């Protein structure tokens, strides 16, 4: 899976989970600052990503992932 395909899946999952405008999402989008996601929204997004990609994201790892680009990099490493 290419990085672009991963990004597009993350973007679709984010739009569905947080009900945000897909046009506002870039790799530098900060999940908390730019999208105003609270802890429950972040947990729902994380669970949706785990389902979408068939991976497990630890709470510790999730705490350090701040931007969509970091999410994409993390998932790329997990599925490689």
mmCIF file of the C-alpha atoms, coordinates in Angstrom:
data_MODEL
# 
_entry.id   MODEL 
# 
loop_
_atom_site.group_PDB 
_atom_site.id 
_atom_site.type_symbol 
_atom_site.label_atom_id 
_atom_site.label_alt_id 
_atom_site.label_comp_id 
_atom_site.label_asym_id 
_atom_site.label_entity_id 
_atom_site.label_seq_id 
_atom_site.pdbx_PDB_ins_code 
_atom_site.Cartn_x 
_atom_site.Cartn_y 
_atom_site.Cartn_z 
_atom_site.occupancy 
_atom_site.B_iso_or_equiv 
_atom_site.pdbx_formal_charge 
_atom_site.auth_seq_id 
_atom_site.auth_comp_id 
_atom_site.auth_asym_id 
_atom_site.auth_atom_id 
_atom_site.pdbx_PDB_model_num 
ATOM 1  C CA . UNK A 1 1  ? 0.000   0.000  0.000  1.00 0.00 ? 1  UNK A CA 1 
ATOM 2  C CA . UNK A 1 2  ? 1.438   3.384  -0.979 1.00 0.00 ? 2  UNK A CA 1 
ATOM 3  C CA . UNK A 1 3  ? 1.753   6.295  1.415  1.00 0.00 ? 3  UNK A CA 1 
ATOM 4  C CA . UNK A 1 4  ? -0.880  8.138  -0.631 1.00 0.00 ? 4  UNK A CA 1 
ATOM 5  C CA . UNK A 1 5  ? -3.326  5.248  -0.280 1.00 0.00 ? 5  UNK A CA 1 
ATOM 6  C CA . UNK A 1 6  ? -2.689  5.126  3.463  1.00 0.00 ? 6  UNK A CA 1 
ATOM 7  C CA . UNK A 1 7  ? -3.233  8.888  3.754  1.00 0.00 ? 7  UNK A CA 1 
ATOM 8  C CA . UNK A 1 8  ? -6.508  8.687  1.817  1.00 0.00 ? 8  UNK A CA 1 
ATOM 9  C CA . UNK A 1 9  ? -7.797  5.872  4.062  1.00 0.00 ? 9  UNK A CA 1 
ATOM 10 C CA . UNK A 1 10 ? -6.804  7.833  7.173  1.00 0.00 ? 10 UNK A CA 1 
ATOM 11 C CA . UNK A 1 11 ? -8.530  10.909 5.778  1.00 0.00 ? 11 UNK A CA 1 
ATOM 12 C CA . UNK A 1 12 ? -11.732 8.963  5.054  1.00 0.00 ? 12 UNK A CA 1 
ATOM 13 C CA . UNK A 1 13 ? -11.651 7.420  8.537  1.00 0.00 ? 13 UNK A CA 1 
ATOM 14 C CA . UNK A 1 14 ? -11.086 10.842 10.091 1.00 0.00 ? 14 UNK A CA 1 
ATOM 15 C CA . UNK A 1 15 ? -13.968 12.394 8.164  1.00 0.00 ? 15 UNK A CA 1 
ATOM 16 C CA . UNK A 1 16 ? -16.262 9.583  9.303  1.00 0.00 ? 16 UNK A CA 1 
ATOM 17 C CA . UNK A 1 17 ? -15.050 9.539  12.917 1.00 0.00 ? 17 UNK A CA 1 
ATOM 18 C CA . UNK A 1 18 ? -14.860 13.272 13.597 1.00 0.00 ? 18 UNK A CA 1 
ATOM 19 C CA . UNK A 1 19 ? -17.262 14.610 10.969 1.00 0.00 ? 19 UNK A CA 1 
ATOM 20 C CA . UNK A 1 20 ? -14.759 17.111 9.552  1.00 0.00 ? 20 UNK A CA 1 
ATOM 21 C CA . UNK A 1 21 ? -14.441 18.668 6.102  1.00 0.00 ? 21 UNK A CA 1 
ATOM 22 C CA . UNK A 1 22 ? -12.062 16.493 4.040  1.00 0.00 ? 22 UNK A CA 1 
ATOM 23 C CA . UNK A 1 23 ? -10.720 19.597 2.282  1.00 0.00 ? 23 UNK A CA 1 
ATOM 24 C CA . UNK A 1 24 ? -9.212  20.813 5.571  1.00 0.00 ? 24 UNK A CA 1 
ATOM 25 C CA . UNK A 1 25 ? -7.114  17.690 6.129  1.00 0.00 ? 25 UNK A CA 1 
ATOM 26 C CA . UNK A 1 26 ? -3.448  17.707 5.167  1.00 0.00 ? 26 UNK A CA 1 
ATOM 27 C CA . UNK A 1 27 ? -0.428  15.836 6.498  1.00 0.00 ? 27 UNK A CA 1 
ATOM 28 C CA . UNK A 1 28 ? 0.328   18.778 8.795  1.00 0.00 ? 28 UNK A CA 1 
ATOM 29 C CA . UNK A 1 29 ? -3.195  18.889 10.268 1.00 0.00 ? 29 UNK A CA 1 
ATOM 30 C CA . UNK A 1 30 ? -2.968  18.634 14.060 1.00 0.00 ? 30 UNK A CA 1 
ATOM 31 C CA . UNK A 1 31 ? -5.689  16.353 15.387 1.00 0.00 ? 31 UNK A CA 1 
ATOM 32 C CA . UNK A 1 32 ? -6.270  18.305 18.609 1.00 0.00 ? 32 UNK A CA 1 
ATOM 33 C CA . UNK A 1 33 ? -5.390  21.882 17.663 1.00 0.00 ? 33 UNK A CA 1 
ATOM 34 C CA . UNK A 1 34 ? -6.792  22.015 14.126 1.00 0.00 ? 34 UNK A CA 1 
ATOM 35 C CA . UNK A 1 35 ? -9.701  19.568 14.409 1.00 0.00 ? 35 UNK A CA 1 
ATOM 36 C CA . UNK A 1 36 ? -10.659 20.292 18.028 1.00 0.00 ? 36 UNK A CA 1 
ATOM 37 C CA . UNK A 1 37 ? -10.731 16.567 18.823 1.00 0.00 ? 37 UNK A CA 1 
ATOM 38 C CA . UNK A 1 38 ? -11.283 15.637 22.457 1.00 0.00 ? 38 UNK A CA 1 
ATOM 39 C CA . UNK A 1 39 ? -10.036 12.465 24.145 1.00 0.00 ? 39 UNK A CA 1 
ATOM 40 C CA . UNK A 1 40 ? -13.180 10.497 23.303 1.00 0.00 ? 40 UNK A CA 1 
ATOM 41 C CA . UNK A 1 41 ? -13.006 11.523 19.637 1.00 0.00 ? 41 UNK A CA 1 
ATOM 42 C CA . UNK A 1 42 ? -9.340  10.563 19.500 1.00 0.00 ? 42 UNK A CA 1 
ATOM 43 C CA . UNK A 1 43 ? -10.115 7.170  21.042 1.00 0.00 ? 43 UNK A CA 1 
ATOM 44 C CA . UNK A 1 44 ? -12.890 6.571  18.476 1.00 0.00 ? 44 UNK A CA 1 
ATOM 45 C CA . UNK A 1 45 ? -10.558 7.614  15.648 1.00 0.00 ? 45 UNK A CA 1 
ATOM 46 C CA . UNK A 1 46 ? -7.827  5.298  16.957 1.00 0.00 ? 46 UNK A CA 1 
ATOM 47 C CA . UNK A 1 47 ? -10.225 2.349  17.157 1.00 0.00 ? 47 UNK A CA 1 
ATOM 48 C CA . UNK A 1 48 ? -11.487 3.065  13.640 1.00 0.00 ? 48 UNK A CA 1 
ATOM 49 C CA . UNK A 1 49 ? -7.881  3.107  12.358 1.00 0.00 ? 49 UNK A CA 1 
ATOM 50 C CA . UNK A 1 50 ? -7.167  -0.199 14.081 1.00 0.00 ? 50 UNK A CA 1 
ATOM 51 C CA . UNK A 1 51 ? -10.186 -1.739 12.360 1.00 0.00 ? 51 UNK A CA 1 
ATOM 52 C CA . UNK A 1 52 ? -9.400  -0.174 8.979  1.00 0.00 ? 52 UNK A CA 1 
ATOM 53 C CA . UNK A 1 53 ? -5.761  -1.282 8.883  1.00 0.00 ? 53 UNK A CA 1 
ATOM 54 C CA . UNK A 1 54 ? -5.906  -4.427 11.026 1.00 0.00 ? 54 UNK A CA 1 
ATOM 55 C CA . UNK A 1 55 ? -3.305  -3.139 13.480 1.00 0.00 ? 55 UNK A CA 1 
ATOM 56 C CA . UNK A 1 56 ? -3.108  -2.339 17.172 1.00 0.00 ? 56 UNK A CA 1 
ATOM 57 C CA . UNK A 1 57 ? -2.138  1.160  18.319 1.00 0.00 ? 57 UNK A CA 1 
ATOM 58 C CA . UNK A 1 58 ? -0.941  1.292  21.906 1.00 0.00 ? 58 UNK A CA 1 
ATOM 59 C CA . UNK A 1 59 ? -2.148  4.112  24.159 1.00 0.00 ? 59 UNK A CA 1 
ATOM 60 C CA . UNK A 1 60 ? 1.474   5.182  24.619 1.00 0.00 ? 60 UNK A CA 1 
ATOM 61 C CA . UNK A 1 61 ? 2.025   5.428  20.856 1.00 0.00 ? 61 UNK A CA 1 
ATOM 62 C CA . UNK A 1 62 ? -1.270  7.256  20.345 1.00 0.00 ? 62 UNK A CA 1 
ATOM 63 C CA . UNK A 1 63 ? -0.248  9.926  22.875 1.00 0.00 ? 63 UNK A CA 1 
ATOM 64 C CA . UNK A 1 64 ? 2.766   10.864 20.728 1.00 0.00 ? 64 UNK A CA 1 
ATOM 65 C CA . UNK A 1 65 ? 0.929   11.055 17.414 1.00 0.00 ? 65 UNK A CA 1 
ATOM 66 C CA . UNK A 1 66 ? -0.168  14.638 16.883 1.00 0.00 ? 66 UNK A CA 1 
ATOM 67 C CA . UNK A 1 67 ? -0.580  15.178 13.134 1.00 0.00 ? 67 UNK A CA 1 
ATOM 68 C CA . UNK A 1 68 ? -2.145  13.273 10.269 1.00 0.00 ? 68 UNK A CA 1 
ATOM 69 C CA . UNK A 1 69 ? 1.337   12.898 8.749  1.00 0.00 ? 69 UNK A CA 1 
ATOM 70 C CA . UNK A 1 70 ? 2.525   11.192 11.936 1.00 0.00 ? 70 UNK A CA 1 
ATOM 71 C CA . UNK A 1 71 ? -0.498  8.885  11.810 1.00 0.00 ? 71 UNK A CA 1 
ATOM 72 C CA . UNK A 1 72 ? 0.378   8.016  8.214  1.00 0.00 ? 72 UNK A CA 1 
ATOM 73 C CA . UNK A 1 73 ? 4.036   7.346  9.053  1.00 0.00 ? 73 UNK A CA 1 
ATOM 74 C CA . UNK A 1 74 ? 3.081   5.207  12.048 1.00 0.00 ? 74 UNK A CA 1 
ATOM 75 C CA . UNK A 1 75 ? 0.651   3.087  10.048 1.00 0.00 ? 75 UNK A CA 1 
ATOM 76 C CA . UNK A 1 76 ? 3.148   2.726  7.184  1.00 0.00 ? 76 UNK A CA 1 
ATOM 77 C CA . UNK A 1 77 ? 5.658   1.258  9.645  1.00 0.00 ? 77 UNK A CA 1 
ATOM 78 C CA . UNK A 1 78 ? 3.085   -1.043 11.272 1.00 0.00 ? 78 UNK A CA 1 
ATOM 79 C CA . UNK A 1 79 ? 1.825   -2.574 8.018  1.00 0.00 ? 79 UNK A CA 1 
ATOM 80 C CA . UNK A 1 80 ? 5.226   -2.843 6.299  1.00 0.00 ? 80 UNK A CA 1 
# 
